[in-house]
């Protein structure tokens, strides 16, 4: 049975689409047939990060409007054999997403034996975000270690608890997980970012991972490659850990402590 996972955030620009791409790719690399859907109608960034923007012929709204079938719209990823992408529309209005239409698309994907359906939600609380989270079984809320991002994440947690299908029907709640991105331990140590304890005290949500601040994210994005494929980098390792924890495997939390400078760096600093 397919599991629907929404990747969401209250604030824009926190690394949500980067997370959707790498999380979906990580599930596929772990052997699970996965599809990732871009719900950000009108903007459409997921296909750029996945490196398939020139291969988009039909999109999510085309399928909802019966202008194409699901097989015509799905794009097979070039890097992961078990990964598929369903792009958003760049031209349609966000109101083109309807609960009935989205539900039908998700049912069709489930019938194709996908293990995981990853929904890349727009930021905030508009229609696209509500449609992306409505059918979710689990949610990964992406936040930066900043007051505004954490505050907006709290609002998203409230929506997950009240506006999803599970909440409305009184079923088992959506499994809520917190992912902190762009984490810089040195800046946290200097008091310029919230600590992990501060964030968890505010949100009281299970922490699934910490993604370190890294120039590799932009570099991978420019290459049209989910950053999880940037082998042996801290950010790729962090996303691989997140996937393993999501799948129920025990992984220690890494990249949360400031790295102390080595002896020679300290000596150079003292001299200068």
PDB file of C-alpha atoms in Angstrom:
ATOM      1  CA  UNK A   1       0.000   0.000   0.000  1.00  0.00           C
ATOM      2  CA  UNK A   2       1.381   3.410  -0.989  1.00  0.00           C
ATOM      3  CA  UNK A   3       2.383   5.809   1.762  1.00  0.00           C
ATOM      4  CA  UNK A   4       1.829   9.511   1.079  1.00  0.00           C
ATOM      5  CA  UNK A   5       4.440  11.870   2.536  1.00  0.00           C
ATOM      6  CA  UNK A   6       4.104  15.654   2.297  1.00  0.00           C
ATOM      7  CA  UNK A   7       7.176  17.876   2.522  1.00  0.00           C
ATOM      8  CA  UNK A   8       5.924  21.214   3.804  1.00  0.00           C
ATOM      9  CA  UNK A   9       6.963  24.477   5.456  1.00  0.00           C
ATOM     10  CA  UNK A  10       5.404  27.652   6.746  1.00  0.00           C
ATOM     11  CA  UNK A  11       8.052  29.964   5.344  1.00  0.00           C
ATOM     12  CA  UNK A  12       9.415  29.985   1.802  1.00  0.00           C
ATOM     13  CA  UNK A  13      13.079  29.559   0.960  1.00  0.00           C
ATOM     14  CA  UNK A  14      13.904  27.049   3.698  1.00  0.00           C
ATOM     15  CA  UNK A  15      15.002  24.222   1.390  1.00  0.00           C
ATOM     16  CA  UNK A  16      11.710  22.401   1.029  1.00  0.00           C
ATOM     17  CA  UNK A  17      11.993  21.496  -2.670  1.00  0.00           C
ATOM     18  CA  UNK A  18      15.661  20.588  -2.184  1.00  0.00           C
ATOM     19  CA  UNK A  19      14.459  18.267   0.578  1.00  0.00           C
ATOM     20  CA  UNK A  20      11.641  16.803  -1.534  1.00  0.00           C
ATOM     21  CA  UNK A  21      14.073  15.949  -4.340  1.00  0.00           C
ATOM     22  CA  UNK A  22      16.721  14.398  -2.088  1.00  0.00           C
ATOM     23  CA  UNK A  23      14.237  12.593   0.158  1.00  0.00           C
ATOM     24  CA  UNK A  24      12.458  11.021  -2.832  1.00  0.00           C
ATOM     25  CA  UNK A  25      15.786  10.108  -4.450  1.00  0.00           C
ATOM     26  CA  UNK A  26      16.959   8.591  -1.159  1.00  0.00           C
ATOM     27  CA  UNK A  27      13.866   6.400  -0.911  1.00  0.00           C
ATOM     28  CA  UNK A  28      14.444   5.212  -4.488  1.00  0.00           C
ATOM     29  CA  UNK A  29      18.129   4.523  -3.780  1.00  0.00           C
ATOM     30  CA  UNK A  30      16.985   2.431  -0.807  1.00  0.00           C
ATOM     31  CA  UNK A  31      14.992   0.244  -3.223  1.00  0.00           C
ATOM     32  CA  UNK A  32      11.506   1.770  -2.900  1.00  0.00           C
ATOM     33  CA  UNK A  33       9.465   2.675  -5.975  1.00  0.00           C
ATOM     34  CA  UNK A  34       8.829   6.386  -5.439  1.00  0.00           C
ATOM     35  CA  UNK A  35       7.115   9.281  -7.185  1.00  0.00           C
ATOM     36  CA  UNK A  36       7.569  12.927  -6.242  1.00  0.00           C
ATOM     37  CA  UNK A  37       4.852  15.435  -7.169  1.00  0.00           C
ATOM     38  CA  UNK A  38       5.294  19.201  -7.450  1.00  0.00           C
ATOM     39  CA  UNK A  39       2.221  20.974  -6.039  1.00  0.00           C
ATOM     40  CA  UNK A  40       3.595  24.495  -6.547  1.00  0.00           C
ATOM     41  CA  UNK A  41       1.344  25.425  -9.470  1.00  0.00           C
ATOM     42  CA  UNK A  42       2.545  28.545 -11.273  1.00  0.00           C
ATOM     43  CA  UNK A  43       6.174  28.369 -10.117  1.00  0.00           C
ATOM     44  CA  UNK A  44       7.387  24.800 -10.717  1.00  0.00           C
ATOM     45  CA  UNK A  45      10.910  24.357  -9.390  1.00  0.00           C
ATOM     46  CA  UNK A  46      11.096  20.635  -8.662  1.00  0.00           C
ATOM     47  CA  UNK A  47      11.772  19.677 -12.290  1.00  0.00           C
ATOM     48  CA  UNK A  48      14.742  22.079 -12.359  1.00  0.00           C
ATOM     49  CA  UNK A  49      16.309  20.520  -9.271  1.00  0.00           C
ATOM     50  CA  UNK A  50      15.635  17.040 -10.676  1.00  0.00           C
ATOM     51  CA  UNK A  51      17.212  18.014 -14.016  1.00  0.00           C
ATOM     52  CA  UNK A  52      14.184  17.095 -16.118  1.00  0.00           C
ATOM     53  CA  UNK A  53      12.694  20.502 -17.011  1.00  0.00           C
ATOM     54  CA  UNK A  54      13.103  19.918 -20.770  1.00  0.00           C
ATOM     55  CA  UNK A  55      11.306  16.595 -20.576  1.00  0.00           C
ATOM     56  CA  UNK A  56       8.057  17.991 -19.139  1.00  0.00           C
ATOM     57  CA  UNK A  57       5.240  17.601 -21.676  1.00  0.00           C
ATOM     58  CA  UNK A  58       2.237  17.057 -19.413  1.00  0.00           C
ATOM     59  CA  UNK A  59       1.858  18.043 -15.766  1.00  0.00           C
ATOM     60  CA  UNK A  60      -0.270  17.452 -12.663  1.00  0.00           C
ATOM     61  CA  UNK A  61      -3.024  19.853 -13.756  1.00  0.00           C
ATOM     62  CA  UNK A  62      -3.207  18.219 -17.210  1.00  0.00           C
ATOM     63  CA  UNK A  63      -3.895  14.886 -15.489  1.00  0.00           C
ATOM     64  CA  UNK A  64      -6.479  16.401 -13.128  1.00  0.00           C
ATOM     65  CA  UNK A  65      -8.249  18.016 -16.109  1.00  0.00           C
ATOM     66  CA  UNK A  66      -8.138  14.724 -18.093  1.00  0.00           C
ATOM     67  CA  UNK A  67      -5.976  16.355 -20.765  1.00  0.00           C
ATOM     68  CA  UNK A  68      -3.413  13.558 -20.325  1.00  0.00           C
ATOM     69  CA  UNK A  69      -3.225  10.279 -18.442  1.00  0.00           C
ATOM     70  CA  UNK A  70      -0.843   9.580 -15.582  1.00  0.00           C
ATOM     71  CA  UNK A  71       1.537   7.504 -17.730  1.00  0.00           C
ATOM     72  CA  UNK A  72       1.951  10.380 -20.175  1.00  0.00           C
ATOM     73  CA  UNK A  73       2.784  12.840 -17.395  1.00  0.00           C
ATOM     74  CA  UNK A  74       5.216  10.758 -15.321  1.00  0.00           C
ATOM     75  CA  UNK A  75       8.919  11.361 -16.013  1.00  0.00           C
ATOM     76  CA  UNK A  76      11.393   8.618 -15.104  1.00  0.00           C
ATOM     77  CA  UNK A  77      14.446   9.932 -13.271  1.00  0.00           C
ATOM     78  CA  UNK A  78      17.788   9.411 -15.013  1.00  0.00           C
ATOM     79  CA  UNK A  79      19.750   8.805 -11.814  1.00  0.00           C
ATOM     80  CA  UNK A  80      17.435   6.457  -9.878  1.00  0.00           C
ATOM     81  CA  UNK A  81      15.745   3.523 -11.572  1.00  0.00           C
ATOM     82  CA  UNK A  82      12.818   3.498  -9.106  1.00  0.00           C
ATOM     83  CA  UNK A  83      12.113   7.259  -9.096  1.00  0.00           C
ATOM     84  CA  UNK A  84       9.501   9.197 -11.092  1.00  0.00           C
ATOM     85  CA  UNK A  85       8.561  12.885 -11.221  1.00  0.00           C
ATOM     86  CA  UNK A  86       5.178  14.531 -11.809  1.00  0.00           C
ATOM     87  CA  UNK A  87       5.732  18.231 -12.557  1.00  0.00           C
ATOM     88  CA  UNK A  88       3.512  21.174 -11.667  1.00  0.00           C
ATOM     89  CA  UNK A  89       1.932  23.476 -14.216  1.00  0.00           C
ATOM     90  CA  UNK A  90       3.644  26.800 -14.902  1.00  0.00           C
ATOM     91  CA  UNK A  91       0.645  28.391 -16.518  1.00  0.00           C
ATOM     92  CA  UNK A  92      -2.451  27.310 -14.591  1.00  0.00           C
ATOM     93  CA  UNK A  93      -3.886  28.960 -11.487  1.00  0.00           C
ATOM     94  CA  UNK A  94      -3.422  27.323  -8.072  1.00  0.00           C
ATOM     95  CA  UNK A  95      -7.202  26.900  -7.848  1.00  0.00           C
ATOM     96  CA  UNK A  96      -6.880  24.303 -10.627  1.00  0.00           C
ATOM     97  CA  UNK A  97      -6.012  21.819  -7.856  1.00  0.00           C
ATOM     98  CA  UNK A  98      -9.193  20.262  -6.504  1.00  0.00           C
ATOM     99  CA  UNK A  99      -9.574  17.736  -3.712  1.00  0.00           C
ATOM    100  CA  UNK A 100     -11.359  15.306  -6.025  1.00  0.00           C
ATOM    101  CA  UNK A 101      -8.771  15.692  -8.773  1.00  0.00           C
ATOM    102  CA  UNK A 102      -5.780  15.299  -6.474  1.00  0.00           C
ATOM    103  CA  UNK A 103      -7.399  12.317  -4.781  1.00  0.00           C
ATOM    104  CA  UNK A 104      -7.940  10.614  -8.143  1.00  0.00           C
ATOM    105  CA  UNK A 105      -4.311  11.165  -9.181  1.00  0.00           C
ATOM    106  CA  UNK A 106      -3.051   9.737  -5.888  1.00  0.00           C
ATOM    107  CA  UNK A 107      -5.344   6.708  -6.259  1.00  0.00           C
ATOM    108  CA  UNK A 108      -4.015   6.095  -9.776  1.00  0.00           C
ATOM    109  CA  UNK A 109      -0.425   6.286  -8.516  1.00  0.00           C
ATOM    110  CA  UNK A 110      -1.225   3.902  -5.663  1.00  0.00           C
ATOM    111  CA  UNK A 111      -2.658   1.461  -8.212  1.00  0.00           C
ATOM    112  CA  UNK A 112       0.719   1.562 -10.000  1.00  0.00           C
ATOM    113  CA  UNK A 113       2.343   0.021  -6.905  1.00  0.00           C
ATOM    114  CA  UNK A 114       4.365   3.012  -5.794  1.00  0.00           C
ATOM    115  CA  UNK A 115       5.729   2.446  -2.305  1.00  0.00           C
ATOM    116  CA  UNK A 116       5.969   6.160  -1.569  1.00  0.00           C
ATOM    117  CA  UNK A 117       4.236   9.217  -3.004  1.00  0.00           C
ATOM    118  CA  UNK A 118       6.158  12.349  -1.986  1.00  0.00           C
ATOM    119  CA  UNK A 119       4.226  15.624  -2.256  1.00  0.00           C
ATOM    120  CA  UNK A 120       6.350  18.770  -2.584  1.00  0.00           C
ATOM    121  CA  UNK A 121       4.084  21.418  -1.093  1.00  0.00           C
ATOM    122  CA  UNK A 122       4.191  25.165  -1.718  1.00  0.00           C
ATOM    123  CA  UNK A 123       5.134  27.158   1.374  1.00  0.00           C
ATOM    124  CA  UNK A 124       2.400  28.672   3.510  1.00  0.00           C
ATOM    125  CA  UNK A 125      -1.311  27.976   3.780  1.00  0.00           C
ATOM    126  CA  UNK A 126      -2.757  28.619   0.315  1.00  0.00           C
ATOM    127  CA  UNK A 127      -4.743  26.105  -1.746  1.00  0.00           C
ATOM    128  CA  UNK A 128      -1.752  24.239  -3.173  1.00  0.00           C
ATOM    129  CA  UNK A 129      -0.366  23.645   0.322  1.00  0.00           C
ATOM    130  CA  UNK A 130      -3.701  22.400   1.638  1.00  0.00           C
ATOM    131  CA  UNK A 131      -4.116  20.048  -1.347  1.00  0.00           C
ATOM    132  CA  UNK A 132      -0.576  18.704  -0.883  1.00  0.00           C
ATOM    133  CA  UNK A 133      -1.136  17.850   2.789  1.00  0.00           C
ATOM    134  CA  UNK A 134      -4.801  16.790   2.713  1.00  0.00           C
ATOM    135  CA  UNK A 135      -4.232  13.080   1.917  1.00  0.00           C
ATOM    136  CA  UNK A 136      -0.906  12.735   3.769  1.00  0.00           C
ATOM    137  CA  UNK A 137      -0.013   9.792   5.986  1.00  0.00           C
ATOM    138  CA  UNK A 138       3.189  11.499   7.170  1.00  0.00           C
ATOM    139  CA  UNK A 139       4.553  15.038   7.010  1.00  0.00           C
ATOM    140  CA  UNK A 140       8.097  16.354   7.124  1.00  0.00           C
ATOM    141  CA  UNK A 141       7.995  19.991   8.230  1.00  0.00           C
ATOM    142  CA  UNK A 142      11.090  21.829   7.021  1.00  0.00           C
ATOM    143  CA  UNK A 143      12.375  24.775   9.046  1.00  0.00           C
ATOM    144  CA  UNK A 144      15.496  26.886   9.402  1.00  0.00           C
ATOM    145  CA  UNK A 145      16.872  27.632  12.884  1.00  0.00           C
ATOM    146  CA  UNK A 146      15.325  31.131  12.839  1.00  0.00           C
ATOM    147  CA  UNK A 147      12.439  32.523  14.883  1.00  0.00           C
ATOM    148  CA  UNK A 148      10.238  33.415  11.881  1.00  0.00           C
ATOM    149  CA  UNK A 149      10.662  30.003  10.264  1.00  0.00           C
ATOM    150  CA  UNK A 150       9.948  28.129  13.496  1.00  0.00           C
ATOM    151  CA  UNK A 151       6.907  30.271  14.246  1.00  0.00           C
ATOM    152  CA  UNK A 152       5.462  29.630  10.783  1.00  0.00           C
ATOM    153  CA  UNK A 153       6.182  25.903  11.169  1.00  0.00           C
ATOM    154  CA  UNK A 154       4.029  25.885  14.290  1.00  0.00           C
ATOM    155  CA  UNK A 155       1.134  27.144  12.174  1.00  0.00           C
ATOM    156  CA  UNK A 156       1.683  24.337   9.650  1.00  0.00           C
ATOM    157  CA  UNK A 157       1.608  21.767  12.465  1.00  0.00           C
ATOM    158  CA  UNK A 158      -1.757  23.206  13.467  1.00  0.00           C
ATOM    159  CA  UNK A 159      -3.054  22.729   9.916  1.00  0.00           C
ATOM    160  CA  UNK A 160      -1.811  19.131   9.806  1.00  0.00           C
ATOM    161  CA  UNK A 161      -3.772  18.490  12.996  1.00  0.00           C
ATOM    162  CA  UNK A 162      -6.993  20.062  11.714  1.00  0.00           C
ATOM    163  CA  UNK A 163      -7.249  20.297   7.908  1.00  0.00           C
ATOM    164  CA  UNK A 164      -6.065  16.876   6.669  1.00  0.00           C
ATOM    165  CA  UNK A 165      -8.329  13.965   5.706  1.00  0.00           C
ATOM    166  CA  UNK A 166      -7.122  12.003   8.737  1.00  0.00           C
ATOM    167  CA  UNK A 167      -7.974  14.873  11.083  1.00  0.00           C
ATOM    168  CA  UNK A 168     -11.412  15.494   9.559  1.00  0.00           C
ATOM    169  CA  UNK A 169     -12.350  11.799   9.675  1.00  0.00           C
ATOM    170  CA  UNK A 170     -10.988  11.306  13.199  1.00  0.00           C
ATOM    171  CA  UNK A 171      -8.487   8.699  12.014  1.00  0.00           C
ATOM    172  CA  UNK A 172      -4.938   8.182  13.289  1.00  0.00           C
ATOM    173  CA  UNK A 173      -3.173  11.571  13.032  1.00  0.00           C
ATOM    174  CA  UNK A 174      -0.673  12.406  10.328  1.00  0.00           C
ATOM    175  CA  UNK A 175       2.795  11.410  11.528  1.00  0.00           C
ATOM    176  CA  UNK A 176       4.613  14.721  12.035  1.00  0.00           C
ATOM    177  CA  UNK A 177       8.392  14.943  11.668  1.00  0.00           C
ATOM    178  CA  UNK A 178      10.657  17.987  11.867  1.00  0.00           C
ATOM    179  CA  UNK A 179      13.663  18.607   9.620  1.00  0.00           C
ATOM    180  CA  UNK A 180      16.043  21.476  10.361  1.00  0.00           C
ATOM    181  CA  UNK A 181      17.904  22.746   7.297  1.00  0.00           C
ATOM    182  CA  UNK A 182      20.764  25.241   6.806  1.00  0.00           C
ATOM    183  CA  UNK A 183      22.032  24.501  10.294  1.00  0.00           C
ATOM    184  CA  UNK A 184      25.340  26.135  11.163  1.00  0.00           C
ATOM    185  CA  UNK A 185      26.640  24.968  14.581  1.00  0.00           C
ATOM    186  CA  UNK A 186      29.166  27.817  14.791  1.00  0.00           C
ATOM    187  CA  UNK A 187      26.443  30.442  14.317  1.00  0.00           C
ATOM    188  CA  UNK A 188      24.254  28.615  16.828  1.00  0.00           C
ATOM    189  CA  UNK A 189      27.152  28.638  19.291  1.00  0.00           C
ATOM    190  CA  UNK A 190      27.548  32.370  18.709  1.00  0.00           C
ATOM    191  CA  UNK A 191      23.871  32.984  19.492  1.00  0.00           C
ATOM    192  CA  UNK A 192      22.935  33.927  15.912  1.00  0.00           C
ATOM    193  CA  UNK A 193      20.649  30.907  15.352  1.00  0.00           C
ATOM    194  CA  UNK A 194      18.232  28.956  17.530  1.00  0.00           C
ATOM    195  CA  UNK A 195      19.571  25.806  19.153  1.00  0.00           C
ATOM    196  CA  UNK A 196      17.976  22.428  18.449  1.00  0.00           C
ATOM    197  CA  UNK A 197      16.681  22.385  22.031  1.00  0.00           C
ATOM    198  CA  UNK A 198      15.064  25.811  21.533  1.00  0.00           C
ATOM    199  CA  UNK A 199      13.339  24.641  18.355  1.00  0.00           C
ATOM    200  CA  UNK A 200      12.066  21.396  19.837  1.00  0.00           C
ATOM    201  CA  UNK A 201      10.834  23.185  22.949  1.00  0.00           C
ATOM    202  CA  UNK A 202       8.714  25.456  20.727  1.00  0.00           C
ATOM    203  CA  UNK A 203       7.435  22.858  18.242  1.00  0.00           C
ATOM    204  CA  UNK A 204       7.501  19.651  20.334  1.00  0.00           C
ATOM    205  CA  UNK A 205       7.784  17.506  17.219  1.00  0.00           C
ATOM    206  CA  UNK A 206      10.042  14.515  16.586  1.00  0.00           C
ATOM    207  CA  UNK A 207      13.284  15.598  14.923  1.00  0.00           C
ATOM    208  CA  UNK A 208      14.081  13.434  11.891  1.00  0.00           C
ATOM    209  CA  UNK A 209      17.269  15.198  10.878  1.00  0.00           C
ATOM    210  CA  UNK A 210      19.564  18.205  10.723  1.00  0.00           C
ATOM    211  CA  UNK A 211      20.899  19.330   7.339  1.00  0.00           C
ATOM    212  CA  UNK A 212      24.064  21.427   7.563  1.00  0.00           C
ATOM    213  CA  UNK A 213      24.425  24.725   5.750  1.00  0.00           C
ATOM    214  CA  UNK A 214      26.384  23.957   2.579  1.00  0.00           C
ATOM    215  CA  UNK A 215      27.401  25.539  -0.726  1.00  0.00           C
ATOM    216  CA  UNK A 216      26.861  22.073  -2.242  1.00  0.00           C
ATOM    217  CA  UNK A 217      23.090  22.685  -2.293  1.00  0.00           C
ATOM    218  CA  UNK A 218      23.413  25.518  -4.822  1.00  0.00           C
ATOM    219  CA  UNK A 219      26.069  23.654  -6.793  1.00  0.00           C
ATOM    220  CA  UNK A 220      23.856  20.570  -7.094  1.00  0.00           C
ATOM    221  CA  UNK A 221      20.832  22.691  -7.970  1.00  0.00           C
ATOM    222  CA  UNK A 222      22.708  24.375 -10.796  1.00  0.00           C
ATOM    223  CA  UNK A 223      23.594  20.918 -12.132  1.00  0.00           C
ATOM    224  CA  UNK A 224      19.966  19.741 -11.988  1.00  0.00           C
ATOM    225  CA  UNK A 225      20.891  17.109  -9.434  1.00  0.00           C
ATOM    226  CA  UNK A 226      19.369  16.345  -6.011  1.00  0.00           C
ATOM    227  CA  UNK A 227      22.107  17.135  -3.499  1.00  0.00           C
ATOM    228  CA  UNK A 228      21.862  13.614  -2.032  1.00  0.00           C
ATOM    229  CA  UNK A 229      23.873  12.528  -5.099  1.00  0.00           C
ATOM    230  CA  UNK A 230      26.859  14.726  -4.108  1.00  0.00           C
ATOM    231  CA  UNK A 231      28.684  11.717  -2.706  1.00  0.00           C
ATOM    232  CA  UNK A 232      30.535  11.928   0.600  1.00  0.00           C
ATOM    233  CA  UNK A 233      29.572  15.543   1.282  1.00  0.00           C
ATOM    234  CA  UNK A 234      28.103  16.387   4.687  1.00  0.00           C
ATOM    235  CA  UNK A 235      24.780  17.507   3.211  1.00  0.00           C
ATOM    236  CA  UNK A 236      24.363  14.312   1.156  1.00  0.00           C
ATOM    237  CA  UNK A 237      25.234  12.167   4.169  1.00  0.00           C
ATOM    238  CA  UNK A 238      22.720  14.091   6.275  1.00  0.00           C
ATOM    239  CA  UNK A 239      19.911  13.430   3.769  1.00  0.00           C
ATOM    240  CA  UNK A 240      20.847   9.741   3.565  1.00  0.00           C
ATOM    241  CA  UNK A 241      20.554   9.611   7.369  1.00  0.00           C
ATOM    242  CA  UNK A 242      17.108  11.245   7.209  1.00  0.00           C
ATOM    243  CA  UNK A 243      15.862   8.597   4.772  1.00  0.00           C
ATOM    244  CA  UNK A 244      17.214   5.779   6.942  1.00  0.00           C
ATOM    245  CA  UNK A 245      15.559   7.215  10.058  1.00  0.00           C
ATOM    246  CA  UNK A 246      12.279   7.583   8.158  1.00  0.00           C
ATOM    247  CA  UNK A 247      12.511   3.919   7.185  1.00  0.00           C
ATOM    248  CA  UNK A 248      12.888   2.985  10.852  1.00  0.00           C
ATOM    249  CA  UNK A 249      16.646   2.542  11.074  1.00  0.00           C
ATOM    250  CA  UNK A 250      18.623   3.965  13.981  1.00  0.00           C
ATOM    251  CA  UNK A 251      21.086   6.652  12.919  1.00  0.00           C
ATOM    252  CA  UNK A 252      22.943   9.016  15.273  1.00  0.00           C
ATOM    253  CA  UNK A 253      22.304  12.726  14.688  1.00  0.00           C
ATOM    254  CA  UNK A 254      25.348  14.204  12.951  1.00  0.00           C
ATOM    255  CA  UNK A 255      26.529  17.689  11.930  1.00  0.00           C
ATOM    256  CA  UNK A 256      25.094  19.338  15.035  1.00  0.00           C
ATOM    257  CA  UNK A 257      28.355  20.320  16.760  1.00  0.00           C
ATOM    258  CA  UNK A 258      30.783  23.071  15.790  1.00  0.00           C
ATOM    259  CA  UNK A 259      34.049  21.683  14.429  1.00  0.00           C
ATOM    260  CA  UNK A 260      36.995  22.871  16.474  1.00  0.00           C
ATOM    261  CA  UNK A 261      39.845  24.339  14.386  1.00  0.00           C
ATOM    262  CA  UNK A 262      42.974  22.210  14.116  1.00  0.00           C
ATOM    263  CA  UNK A 263      46.304  23.068  15.740  1.00  0.00           C
ATOM    264  CA  UNK A 264      47.796  24.830  12.697  1.00  0.00           C
ATOM    265  CA  UNK A 265      44.644  26.868  12.063  1.00  0.00           C
ATOM    266  CA  UNK A 266      44.662  27.993  15.705  1.00  0.00           C
ATOM    267  CA  UNK A 267      48.340  28.948  15.415  1.00  0.00           C
ATOM    268  CA  UNK A 268      47.728  30.949  12.221  1.00  0.00           C
ATOM    269  CA  UNK A 269      44.767  32.673  13.867  1.00  0.00           C
ATOM    270  CA  UNK A 270      46.900  33.555  16.902  1.00  0.00           C
ATOM    271  CA  UNK A 271      49.681  34.968  14.702  1.00  0.00           C
ATOM    272  CA  UNK A 272      47.306  37.043  12.565  1.00  0.00           C
TER     273      UNK A 272
END
